[in-house]
Amino acid sequence: MDDKPVQTLKGVGDAIAVTLGRMGIHTVGELLEHFPIRYEDRTQLRKINDIRSGEFVTFDATVERGEVNRIRGKSIARLWVRDETGQVVLVWFNQPYRATTWKPGVKVMVYGKVNRFRDTVQIETPEVDAMSHSESLNTARIVPVYPLTQGLGARTLRKLMAAALETQNALMETIPHDIIQSHHLMDRSGALHEIHFPSDWETMRLAKRRIVFEELFFLQCALAFLRRQRVDDRRSVAHQPDGEKVRRLQENLPFQLTDDQLTSFKEISADMESSRPMHRLLQGDVGSGKTAVALLALAKTIENGLQGVLMAPTEILAEQHFQSCSELLGKLGIRTAILTGRVKGSARNQILQALQEGKLDLLIGTHALLQPDVIFRQLGLAVTDEQHRFGVGQRATLQGKGEVPHALVMSATPIPRTMALTLYGDMDVSVIRQLPPGRKPITTAIRLGKKAREKVYHFLVSEVEAGRQGYVVCPLVEDSEKMEAQSATTVFNELTTTVLRNVSCCLLHGRMNANEKENVMREFVAGSISVLVSTTVIEVGINVPRATMMVVEDAARFGLAQLHQLRGRVGRGSDRSYCVLLHNEESGGVPERLRVLSQTNDGFIVAEKDLALRGPGQFLGYRQHGLPEMKMASLADDVNVLEEAREAGIKLMNNPQESATMTTLLKERFERFFGILFTG
Ligand code: ADP
Ligand code: MG
């Protein structure tokens, strides 16, 4: 990379430097990574007598004469050019110098949009290159089109780019030679030339592949580096093979584990038996049974004489975990306690003391677990549920509660493989794909218009009368909790005075304080409320098996992944469940994402579609994960290159000698692009 300031390039004065700076371009290297957003094919040369009005054309011609006129304070520069078949007038407004830039007799190449003005063929603000230049940048070639900013024209930028491509440093190779060879990559210098000024489409495609590879390669090196660091420097307790407690817990579970659950646990168990700290993500759709797998892992650490911790994002979720497992674990002599914000005073002190003395085996809780006075005697395994609800720092704090505990994080957000490799490239991943047997798949329907909506609510009433419960989810209002709350309130008022008049309903939205929310949720869980009218605040992961119906108002206003998450709150019992997506006919056709949901219940398919429909930038708000922004690579499209880059990155980082020679280069790159990864 060339760190020389852009001012070292010919043609860059202070004014242009400031303009470039506004686009985040300060060095020659950064300039060269300002890639074209698209290209225009100006390779077809035309004759003047066969160009038509409205066409974009390229032709070569000879300058005849130039002239400047002033009309009402405006200057109009005209340049007459001709070839052997005809004549064209080139016109510029308020750029008088254009009339004299090219002298009569000079050969030029012209590109622009043709219009006829009376009898003359005219092109306004064309691109013109003098043919005496060794290389034309704007015409007669595939021309790069850049993102621009005010005060910086396309021609200027192309000229600067050409100048930058003349410098040596910026073009230095960054990828080891043997990787270039084995992956058939173009060299860096060639690739940059071709990206900016392609010689043809095919070569440009190869150039792009090289740059995409480079971006992904460095990212994968960074992830491999982080992983290796963890492996090199730190040792966890190597656990014994599964023993009595694990076996008995498995026997005592009220169900048979699915194959995916068993495989996941086997992977986790094997990790824990090594002194290399486990760093594993357990992925599985809502309701796939991740908790049982986590409990087995916790039992394993406990039978090894260590302690376990399970952190959940909300009190209700923590309580549910505690309720569902303390009895099961109690039978095995495992001592479990819960620690949330609600636990205070002497109750809290007792827990903390028992924990420190090793008289507690498992602590379940919320963020409250992260407080400094929560000290374990010896923590063997830290489990984070719904990990995306916690920041990287919070997860780290939890793991910091032990010497080097094994770490398991769980996520109900299915992530396509490409994303997983990138977001969690430094983690091992276990996946539960199949749902426990006996689940009836949720029937998802799209309903249009007022009449249909009314019918849907009548159906909800009949579900309630049969002793079941339901959710009504109200439109999301972008960036405004207040308006969201209002819209939910409006729907609540409407429904409770009409169809749901005789049903016990409650309202839940983000404007209510935490206590109010918890109370409503608790009553719903307990079954004393039949229908919950709410915004998207309903808890992730909450288990209300009797809730069989979800109605989503104005569903088109939700994202695909979000709708899938919401839907996961029904279908948790043995009764048939429904998710109805209401859509307003007037707002056009049914959006693709609603259709996707009505076609599949598989979270992984939903995630792939979501990624394809929205692009990775939007997906999961993925910038939050602290990954660098890719300049050219697309995590959705470049799957194959990503896999290659990952393989190359891992191989390189696993070879100490080679990676040492790369380290300076990598460090520099990492700090520049992946700084967040290293501090995060
Ligand atoms: P999630 O993966 O969303 O955290 P849970 O662990 O909460 O899912 O499990 C959802 C429900 O499925 C729970 O009621 C749990 O008892 C039940 N369950 C889990 N595994 C199985 C299984 N193998 N067979 C039947 N039911 C299961
Ligand atoms: Mg869960």
XYZ file of C-alpha atoms and ligand atoms in Angstrom:
708
model
C 0.000 0.000 0.000
C 1.166 3.456 -0.797
C 0.921 5.845 2.107
C 2.130 8.807 0.108
C -0.364 11.639 0.311
C -2.398 12.246 -2.828
C -0.697 15.616 -3.212
C 2.384 13.793 -4.462
C 0.467 13.015 -7.648
C 0.756 15.381 -10.555
C -2.387 17.471 -10.817
C -3.420 17.240 -7.183
C -3.374 20.610 -5.496
C -4.791 21.512 -2.134
C -8.322 22.007 -3.435
C -8.521 18.565 -4.998
C -6.838 17.023 -1.961
C -9.570 18.455 0.253
C -12.267 17.163 -2.070
C -10.700 13.712 -2.136
C -10.378 13.866 1.627
C -14.117 14.268 1.880
C -14.466 10.906 0.192
C -12.044 9.387 2.675
C -9.182 9.361 0.185
C -5.939 10.682 1.612
C -3.240 8.494 0.146
C -2.361 7.188 -3.273
C -3.173 3.700 -2.057
C -6.629 4.770 -0.958
C -7.205 6.493 -4.265
C -6.467 3.274 -6.110
C -9.026 1.492 -3.976
C -11.707 3.926 -4.980
C -13.174 1.472 -7.434
C -15.519 2.186 -10.345
C -19.181 1.604 -9.605
C -19.745 0.650 -13.210
C -18.275 0.925 -16.668
C -19.370 2.357 -19.969
C -18.460 0.549 -23.113
C -17.167 3.173 -25.481
C -15.209 0.803 -27.643
C -17.443 0.844 -30.719
C -16.215 3.563 -33.043
C -18.884 5.183 -35.233
C -18.990 7.365 -38.314
C -20.624 10.752 -37.965
C -23.132 10.251 -40.773
C -24.655 7.242 -39.102
C -25.107 8.452 -35.546
C -28.680 8.993 -34.428
C -30.287 11.402 -32.040
C -30.537 10.024 -28.513
C -27.633 7.567 -28.857
C -24.467 7.544 -26.775
C -21.656 7.274 -29.288
C -17.889 7.295 -29.622
C -16.154 8.502 -32.780
C -12.849 9.974 -33.846
C -12.670 13.290 -35.642
C -10.526 16.302 -36.453
C -11.022 19.698 -34.850
C -12.066 22.452 -37.282
C -12.563 25.516 -35.124
C -13.702 26.745 -31.720
C -15.850 29.684 -30.666
C -17.263 31.211 -27.462
C -20.517 33.191 -27.265
C -22.203 34.884 -24.351
C -25.947 34.777 -24.040
C -27.632 36.313 -21.010
C -24.546 36.052 -18.858
C -23.975 32.422 -19.848
C -21.031 31.417 -21.931
C -21.434 28.824 -24.608
C -18.317 27.179 -25.993
C -18.636 25.423 -29.337
C -16.148 23.181 -31.045
C -16.718 21.992 -34.612
C -15.235 18.612 -35.435
C -15.584 16.397 -38.503
C -14.681 13.066 -39.986
C -14.822 12.110 -43.650
C -18.588 11.563 -43.428
C -19.863 14.627 -41.640
C -19.675 17.362 -39.035
C -20.671 17.638 -35.357
C -20.824 20.601 -32.986
C -19.681 19.983 -29.433
C -21.250 22.331 -26.897
C -20.319 23.280 -23.330
C -22.035 25.763 -21.073
C -19.952 27.985 -18.819
C -16.700 26.269 -19.734
C -15.328 28.826 -22.221
C -11.852 27.270 -22.226
C -13.212 24.221 -24.016
C -13.328 26.176 -27.262
C -9.571 26.650 -27.220
C -8.322 23.475 -25.501
C -8.060 21.620 -28.785
C -6.508 23.501 -31.702
C -7.743 23.155 -35.296
C -6.244 20.117 -37.013
C -5.900 18.126 -33.786
C -7.273 14.599 -33.844
C -9.704 13.862 -31.019
C -11.841 11.047 -29.728
C -15.351 12.082 -28.697
C -17.973 10.410 -26.536
C -21.417 11.715 -25.675
C -25.147 11.767 -26.271
C -26.270 12.894 -29.692
C -29.017 15.410 -30.246
C -30.009 17.246 -33.367
C -30.468 20.934 -33.099
C -32.207 22.166 -36.236
C -29.931 20.922 -39.036
C -26.821 20.360 -37.022
C -25.790 17.293 -35.119
C -24.837 18.439 -31.654
C -23.427 16.867 -28.496
C -23.659 18.695 -25.213
C -20.868 18.343 -22.642
C -19.147 15.469 -24.418
C -16.010 13.730 -23.266
C -13.052 14.526 -25.494
C -9.576 13.013 -25.545
C -6.782 14.304 -27.723
C -5.473 11.317 -29.665
C -1.898 12.412 -29.342
C -2.042 11.167 -25.745
C -0.605 7.725 -25.556
C -3.717 6.485 -23.875
C -7.214 7.859 -24.022
C -8.945 7.636 -20.681
C -12.427 8.804 -21.478
C -13.259 7.551 -24.919
C -12.769 4.624 -27.283
C -12.442 2.169 -24.425
C -14.289 0.634 -21.539
C -14.501 3.701 -19.352
C -14.703 3.562 -15.559
C -17.517 5.428 -13.837
C -16.656 6.403 -10.255
C -18.675 7.534 -7.305
C -18.086 11.266 -7.434
C -18.428 14.149 -5.100
C -19.089 17.798 -5.716
C -16.058 19.567 -7.052
C -14.486 16.519 -8.616
C -15.332 15.651 -12.174
C -15.192 12.248 -13.789
C -12.402 13.303 -16.134
C -10.250 14.660 -13.347
C -10.673 11.533 -11.344
C -9.753 9.340 -14.302
C -6.655 11.423 -14.868
C -5.628 11.101 -11.228
C -6.256 7.397 -11.341
C -4.003 7.069 -14.371
C -1.315 9.031 -12.540
C -1.683 6.862 -9.444
C -1.276 3.761 -11.570
C 2.128 5.097 -12.650
C 3.436 5.036 -9.084
C 5.408 2.015 -7.970
C 4.636 1.544 -4.298
C 0.916 1.407 -4.620
C 1.142 -1.510 -6.967
C 3.367 -3.720 -4.866
C 2.217 -7.280 -4.482
C 0.521 -8.094 -1.183
C -0.287 -11.772 -1.578
C 2.441 -14.435 -1.341
C 3.613 -15.689 -4.682
C 2.617 -19.320 -4.246
C -0.926 -18.364 -3.306
C -1.144 -16.226 -6.417
C -0.043 -19.204 -8.450
C -2.129 -21.878 -6.852
C -5.293 -19.774 -6.958
C -4.637 -18.450 -10.449
C -4.775 -14.842 -9.419
C -3.814 -11.823 -11.444
C -0.969 -9.858 -9.892
C -1.902 -6.758 -7.952
C -0.503 -4.225 -10.367
C -2.186 -5.786 -13.359
C -5.440 -6.116 -11.486
C -5.500 -2.464 -10.458
C -4.768 -1.350 -14.014
C -7.529 -3.555 -15.339
C -10.065 -2.536 -12.709
C -9.638 1.120 -13.532
C -8.973 0.915 -17.243
C -10.090 -2.493 -18.486
C -8.673 -3.761 -21.746
C -11.734 -5.977 -22.161
C -14.569 -7.356 -20.090
C -13.064 -10.765 -19.501
C -9.752 -9.431 -18.215
C -11.628 -6.999 -16.031
C -13.576 -9.887 -14.521
C -10.329 -11.642 -13.638
C -9.002 -8.439 -12.138
C -12.082 -8.100 -9.985
C -11.700 -11.661 -8.799
C -8.170 -10.896 -7.705
C -9.205 -7.814 -5.711
C -12.155 -9.621 -4.152
C -9.855 -12.486 -3.228
C -7.418 -10.062 -1.647
C -10.066 -8.460 0.534
C -11.470 -11.752 1.701
C -8.024 -13.276 2.095
C -6.900 -10.596 4.502
C -10.106 -10.876 6.437
C -9.703 -14.630 6.724
C -6.061 -14.237 7.732
C -7.171 -11.890 10.478
C -9.741 -14.361 11.728
C -7.276 -17.243 11.557
C -4.751 -15.102 13.404
C -7.219 -14.415 16.201
C -8.085 -18.062 16.415
C -4.452 -19.117 16.535
C -3.678 -16.604 19.220
C -6.348 -18.102 21.368
C -5.084 -21.577 20.689
C -1.450 -20.712 21.230
C -1.529 -18.771 24.406
C -4.323 -20.073 26.495
C -5.290 -23.334 28.087
C -8.655 -24.425 29.366
C -9.319 -27.380 31.595
C -9.416 -30.549 29.521
C -12.588 -32.342 30.583
C -12.987 -36.093 31.082
C -15.102 -38.153 28.688
C -18.838 -37.934 29.368
C -19.644 -39.394 32.754
C -22.445 -40.170 35.130
C -24.168 -36.773 35.242
C -24.276 -36.320 31.496
C -25.622 -39.811 31.042
C -28.272 -39.431 33.716
C -29.340 -36.007 32.485
C -29.805 -37.410 29.023
C -31.900 -40.240 30.450
C -33.984 -37.858 32.529
C -34.836 -35.514 29.683
C -38.543 -35.788 28.877
C -37.691 -36.466 25.251
C -35.210 -38.185 22.973
C -32.577 -35.885 21.585
C -32.702 -35.377 17.845
C -29.744 -36.460 15.738
C -28.689 -32.859 15.269
C -28.810 -32.246 19.002
C -26.705 -35.335 19.604
C -24.161 -34.379 16.961
C -23.934 -30.847 18.309
C -23.369 -32.109 21.809
C -20.724 -34.548 20.591
C -18.854 -31.685 18.931
C -19.096 -29.558 22.053
C -18.078 -32.429 24.266
C -15.008 -33.145 22.130
C -13.999 -29.483 22.279
C -14.284 -29.501 26.039
C -12.102 -32.575 26.341
C -9.243 -30.627 24.830
C -7.239 -27.992 26.661
C -7.626 -25.769 23.635
C -10.372 -23.376 24.731
C -13.673 -24.071 23.045
C -15.090 -21.172 21.106
C -18.198 -22.567 19.517
C -21.408 -21.198 18.125
C -24.493 -23.366 18.438
C -26.891 -22.343 15.749
C -30.445 -23.509 15.491
C -33.772 -22.084 14.580
C -36.161 -21.012 17.312
C -37.535 -24.074 19.009
C -34.856 -26.413 17.729
C -33.850 -27.346 21.272
C -30.563 -25.595 21.903
C -31.186 -25.365 25.631
C -31.052 -29.124 26.150
C -27.682 -29.257 24.387
C -26.367 -26.434 26.545
C -27.560 -28.197 29.679
C -25.672 -31.343 28.758
C -22.515 -29.310 28.271
C -23.085 -27.592 31.610
C -23.603 -30.960 33.299
C -20.333 -32.074 31.787
C -18.349 -29.211 33.227
C -20.024 -29.740 36.591
C -19.200 -33.443 36.742
C -15.607 -32.358 36.195
C -15.781 -30.400 39.422
C -16.108 -27.021 37.721
C -18.873 -24.447 37.615
C -21.086 -23.335 34.755
C -22.837 -20.125 33.867
C -25.740 -19.482 31.494
C -26.478 -15.915 30.489
C -29.733 -14.871 28.798
C -30.696 -11.432 27.509
C -33.869 -10.939 29.563
C -35.192 -11.777 32.988
C -38.090 -13.773 31.660
C -35.837 -15.880 29.549
C -33.446 -16.439 32.443
C -36.365 -17.408 34.645
C -37.678 -19.822 32.048
C -34.301 -21.448 31.800
C -34.079 -21.660 35.558
C -37.547 -23.121 35.935
C -37.153 -25.665 33.186
C -33.811 -26.952 34.358
C -33.423 -26.563 38.104
C -35.659 -29.546 38.817
C -33.996 -31.702 36.207
C -30.544 -30.781 37.440
C -31.533 -30.910 41.098
C -32.213 -34.624 40.690
C -28.574 -35.046 39.733
C -27.408 -33.152 42.779
C -26.502 -30.088 40.731
C -26.949 -26.899 42.721
C -28.446 -24.142 40.589
C -29.321 -20.509 41.321
C -30.639 -17.563 39.362
C -29.180 -14.071 39.424
C -31.016 -11.196 37.777
C -31.555 -7.539 38.571
C -34.440 -8.612 40.771
C -32.242 -10.560 43.149
C -31.000 -8.127 45.757
C -29.677 -7.727 49.272
C -29.014 -10.782 51.378
C -30.418 -13.184 48.788
C -27.860 -11.873 46.360
C -25.064 -12.004 48.914
C -25.837 -15.607 49.699
C -25.630 -16.555 46.053
C -22.365 -14.697 45.565
C -20.825 -16.325 48.594
C -21.918 -19.815 47.637
C -20.599 -19.191 44.177
C -17.210 -18.151 45.404
C -16.980 -21.060 47.819
C -17.917 -23.531 45.120
C -21.196 -24.452 46.805
C -23.093 -23.521 43.675
C -22.583 -25.456 40.449
C -24.609 -23.484 37.953
C -25.603 -19.845 37.873
C -28.267 -18.715 35.431
C -28.941 -15.043 34.895
C -28.993 -11.857 32.894
C -26.549 -8.992 32.471
C -26.552 -8.975 36.257
C -24.011 -11.795 36.012
C -21.471 -9.392 34.601
C -21.056 -7.331 37.746
C -17.542 -7.457 39.156
C -18.526 -8.990 42.484
C -19.881 -12.069 40.754
C -16.899 -14.342 41.275
C -16.721 -18.062 40.566
C -14.537 -20.538 42.336
C -13.642 -22.182 39.067
C -15.660 -21.545 35.962
C -15.418 -24.318 33.398
C -18.029 -23.336 30.821
C -19.703 -20.036 29.941
C -22.852 -20.236 27.826
C -24.414 -17.164 26.244
C -27.964 -17.574 24.954
C -29.260 -15.372 22.128
C -25.737 -14.149 21.720
C -26.574 -11.422 19.207
C -28.337 -9.558 21.969
C -25.033 -9.089 23.749
C -22.057 -7.055 22.681
C -18.662 -8.574 22.050
C -17.475 -6.881 25.243
C -20.205 -8.432 27.368
C -19.445 -11.899 26.077
C -15.798 -11.322 26.852
C -16.619 -10.142 30.377
C -18.561 -13.310 31.026
C -15.681 -15.430 29.832
C -13.325 -13.334 31.933
C -15.115 -14.655 35.006
C -13.005 -17.760 34.832
C -9.396 -18.553 34.172
C -10.010 -19.680 30.616
C -13.473 -21.238 30.516
C -14.722 -23.002 27.454
C -17.203 -20.774 25.677
C -20.442 -21.685 23.963
C -22.633 -19.050 22.358
C -26.089 -19.805 21.021
C -28.007 -18.083 18.304
C -31.484 -18.535 16.907
C -30.678 -16.371 13.943
C -29.764 -18.748 11.189
C -26.871 -17.375 9.263
C -26.042 -18.430 5.726
C -22.773 -20.220 5.385
C -21.046 -17.279 3.734
C -21.977 -15.014 6.570
C -21.040 -17.540 9.209
C -17.595 -18.007 7.692
C -17.082 -14.296 7.820
C -18.826 -13.202 10.973
C -17.765 -16.226 12.922
C -14.742 -17.274 10.932
C -12.862 -17.506 14.207
C -15.455 -19.776 15.787
C -16.425 -23.364 15.269
C -20.037 -23.813 14.406
C -22.531 -26.533 15.304
C -25.894 -26.493 13.646
C -29.243 -27.936 14.688
C -31.224 -28.017 11.498
C -34.076 -30.325 12.288
C -36.857 -29.467 14.693
C -37.859 -31.972 17.388
C -40.300 -34.563 16.061
C -44.002 -34.095 16.477
C -43.942 -30.374 15.830
C -46.645 -29.369 13.472
C -45.201 -26.967 10.946
C -46.583 -23.473 11.301
C -49.066 -22.627 8.575
C -48.228 -19.223 7.209
C -50.820 -17.359 5.157
C -50.972 -13.973 3.511
C -54.317 -12.184 3.724
C -55.238 -9.110 1.732
C -57.740 -6.408 2.524
C -60.236 -5.485 5.212
C -62.736 -8.324 4.930
C -60.068 -10.975 5.135
C -58.558 -9.233 8.148
C -61.839 -9.415 9.988
C -62.120 -13.122 9.252
C -58.617 -13.650 10.588
C -59.539 -12.063 13.890
C -62.694 -14.133 14.148
C -60.491 -17.165 13.763
C -58.244 -15.849 16.532
C -61.303 -15.582 18.775
C -62.170 -19.208 18.069
C -58.628 -20.252 18.975
C -58.919 -18.358 22.255
C -62.261 -19.986 22.938
C -60.582 -23.344 22.476
C -58.189 -22.380 25.278
C -55.284 -21.200 23.159
C -53.449 -17.900 22.986
C -52.310 -15.495 20.303
C -50.122 -12.573 19.388
C -51.002 -9.534 17.338
C -47.880 -7.781 16.121
C -48.204 -4.159 15.052
C -46.337 -2.269 12.406
C -42.835 -1.337 12.905
C -42.223 2.382 12.781
C -38.745 3.211 11.673
C -36.665 4.863 14.374
C -39.597 5.888 16.466
C -40.552 3.933 19.508
C -43.125 6.565 20.244
C -44.972 6.206 16.965
C -44.645 2.484 17.183
C -46.285 2.562 20.578
C -49.024 4.766 19.175
C -49.745 2.473 16.295
C -49.912 -0.500 18.641
C -52.225 1.425 20.939
C -54.499 2.301 18.029
C -54.751 -1.310 16.931
C -55.296 -2.384 20.535
C -58.128 0.108 21.012
C -59.738 -0.866 17.756
C -59.593 -4.611 18.374
C -60.673 -4.521 21.997
C -63.781 -2.511 21.130
C -64.699 -4.768 18.219
C -63.801 -8.405 17.457
C -61.745 -8.996 20.570
C -64.290 -7.328 22.851
C -64.747 -10.438 24.977
C -61.171 -11.607 24.961
C -58.618 -10.769 27.626
C -56.063 -8.684 25.782
C -53.027 -6.792 26.878
C -50.864 -4.189 25.228
C -47.102 -4.400 25.159
C -44.725 -1.874 23.668
C -41.278 -0.365 24.054
C -42.548 2.753 25.763
C -43.632 0.817 28.811
C -41.045 0.530 31.525
C -39.189 -2.710 32.076
C -41.315 -3.694 35.054
C -44.603 -3.185 33.277
C -43.332 -5.169 30.332
C -42.140 -8.017 32.506
C -45.478 -8.163 34.292
C -47.458 -8.345 31.088
C -45.154 -11.030 29.716
C -45.428 -12.995 32.921
C -49.189 -12.971 32.828
C -49.148 -14.051 29.228
C -46.758 -16.883 30.003
C -48.996 -17.883 32.900
C -51.995 -17.879 30.574
C -54.118 -15.258 32.304
C -53.916 -13.079 29.206
C -55.152 -14.624 25.964
C -54.003 -12.156 23.347
C -50.968 -9.980 23.416
C -51.150 -6.924 21.171
C -47.616 -5.714 20.854
C -44.836 -4.190 18.859
C -41.780 -6.245 18.044
C -40.685 -6.184 21.681
C -42.083 -9.648 22.426
C -39.246 -11.697 23.763
C -37.059 -13.791 21.592
C -36.840 -17.352 22.766
C -39.820 -17.222 25.018
C -41.704 -20.456 25.260
C -45.503 -20.288 25.399
C -46.653 -23.627 24.016
C -50.314 -22.642 24.156
C -49.796 -19.676 21.842
C -50.907 -20.997 18.476
C -51.649 -17.936 16.434
C -49.818 -14.855 15.371
C -51.345 -12.068 13.350
C -48.911 -9.572 11.864
C -50.474 -6.252 10.946
C -49.133 -4.631 7.775
C -46.531 -7.345 7.459
C -44.808 -5.749 4.487
C -43.270 -3.241 6.865
C -41.158 -5.911 8.518
C -37.940 -7.476 7.351
C -37.823 -11.096 6.341
C -35.551 -12.315 9.118
C -37.591 -10.379 11.613
C -40.849 -11.920 10.492
C -39.300 -15.337 10.742
C -38.111 -14.630 14.272
C -41.544 -13.389 15.240
C -43.203 -16.414 13.743
C -40.970 -18.638 15.858
C -42.960 -17.632 18.904
C -45.837 -19.816 17.867
C -45.672 -23.472 16.952
C -44.022 -24.499 20.183
C -46.660 -26.890 21.358
C -48.400 -29.890 19.908
C -51.354 -27.898 18.547
C -51.476 -26.677 15.025
C -50.172 -23.128 14.729
C -50.813 -20.264 12.365
C -49.038 -17.131 11.318
C -51.118 -14.720 9.295
C -49.424 -11.895 7.457
C -51.850 -9.078 6.808
C -51.159 -7.005 3.775
C -52.827 -3.903 2.482
C -53.894 -4.518 -1.102
C -53.632 -0.896 -2.099
C -49.940 -0.817 -1.388
C -49.209 -2.841 -4.512
C -48.456 -6.520 -5.036
C -47.417 -8.979 -2.376
C -43.705 -8.443 -1.645
C -41.396 -11.351 -2.368
C -40.363 -11.689 1.254
C -43.886 -12.388 2.441
C -44.159 -15.054 -0.195
C -40.899 -16.627 0.969
C -42.339 -16.985 4.456
C -45.515 -18.590 3.252
C -43.424 -21.130 1.348
C -40.962 -22.291 3.985
C -40.488 -22.650 7.713
C -36.792 -23.360 7.371
C -34.844 -20.536 8.953
C -31.770 -21.268 6.891
C -33.634 -20.944 3.629
C -35.226 -17.761 4.927
C -31.800 -16.423 5.822
C -30.355 -17.200 2.395
C -33.269 -15.438 0.724
C -32.962 -12.514 3.059
C -29.317 -12.148 2.261
C -30.042 -12.314 -1.445
C -32.918 -9.844 -1.271
C -31.315 -7.281 0.962
C -27.611 -7.664 0.475
C -25.184 -8.263 3.300
C -24.901 -4.620 4.306
C -28.421 -4.657 5.635
C -28.453 -8.235 6.733
C -28.581 -8.446 10.508
C -27.238 -4.932 10.744
C -24.001 -6.656 10.168
C -21.799 -3.610 10.552
C -22.505 -3.945 14.239
C -20.387 -7.009 14.275
C -17.385 -4.806 13.784
C -16.350 -6.222 10.471
C -14.617 -4.021 7.968
C -16.589 -2.777 5.056
C -15.645 -4.555 1.886
C -14.672 -2.362 -1.009
C -15.415 -4.858 -3.697
C -16.217 -8.248 -2.243
C -19.838 -9.155 -1.710
C -20.561 -11.760 0.913
C -23.671 -12.757 -0.965
C -22.147 -13.209 -4.399
C -18.577 -14.174 -3.830
C -19.117 -17.444 -2.018
C -16.641 -19.396 -4.099
C -13.874 -16.866 -3.774
C -14.621 -16.628 -0.066
C -14.105 -20.338 0.410
C -10.857 -20.226 -1.531
C -9.636 -17.216 0.408
C -10.525 -18.874 3.666
C -8.612 -21.997 2.797
C -5.584 -19.948 1.737
C -5.766 -17.732 4.811
C -5.950 -20.621 7.238
C -3.161 -22.486 5.501
C -0.908 -19.469 5.584
C -1.570 -18.643 9.205
C -1.006 -22.234 10.236
C 2.477 -22.146 8.794
C 4.459 -20.195 11.387
C 7.354 -19.387 9.092
C 5.313 -18.086 6.238
C 2.922 -16.207 8.437
C 5.863 -14.539 10.198
C 7.094 -13.126 6.919
C 3.586 -11.919 6.234
C 3.063 -10.503 9.686
C 4.247 -6.963 9.055
C 2.114 -6.692 5.994
C -0.820 -8.279 7.720
C -0.525 -6.107 10.794
C -0.484 -2.990 8.676
C -3.531 -4.178 6.767
C -5.323 -5.373 9.864
C -4.850 -2.111 11.621
C -6.030 -0.139 8.690
C -9.057 -2.192 7.786
C -9.781 -4.503 10.644
C -8.773 -2.304 13.581
C -12.057 -3.036 15.275
C -11.455 -6.730 15.171
C -8.286 -6.383 17.136
C -9.600 -4.168 19.831
C -13.057 -5.776 19.903
P -34.402 -22.983 21.312
O -33.459 -23.675 20.405
O -35.246 -22.003 20.573
O -33.742 -22.382 22.524
P -35.633 -24.627 23.270
O -34.378 -25.180 23.784
O -36.304 -23.557 24.056
O -35.407 -24.100 21.796
O -36.618 -25.828 22.979
C -37.935 -25.597 22.550
C -38.871 -26.649 23.102
O -38.595 -27.896 22.516
C -38.739 -26.847 24.590
O -40.032 -26.943 25.136
C -37.975 -28.144 24.725
O -38.322 -28.825 25.910
C -38.446 -28.905 23.503
N -37.477 -29.881 23.007
C -36.138 -29.708 22.896
N -35.560 -30.795 22.357
C -36.537 -31.672 22.097
C -36.584 -33.002 21.527
N -35.478 -33.598 21.095
N -37.776 -33.587 21.402
C -38.907 -32.968 21.820
N -38.942 -31.737 22.364
C -37.779 -31.093 22.511
Mg -33.602 -20.579 23.385
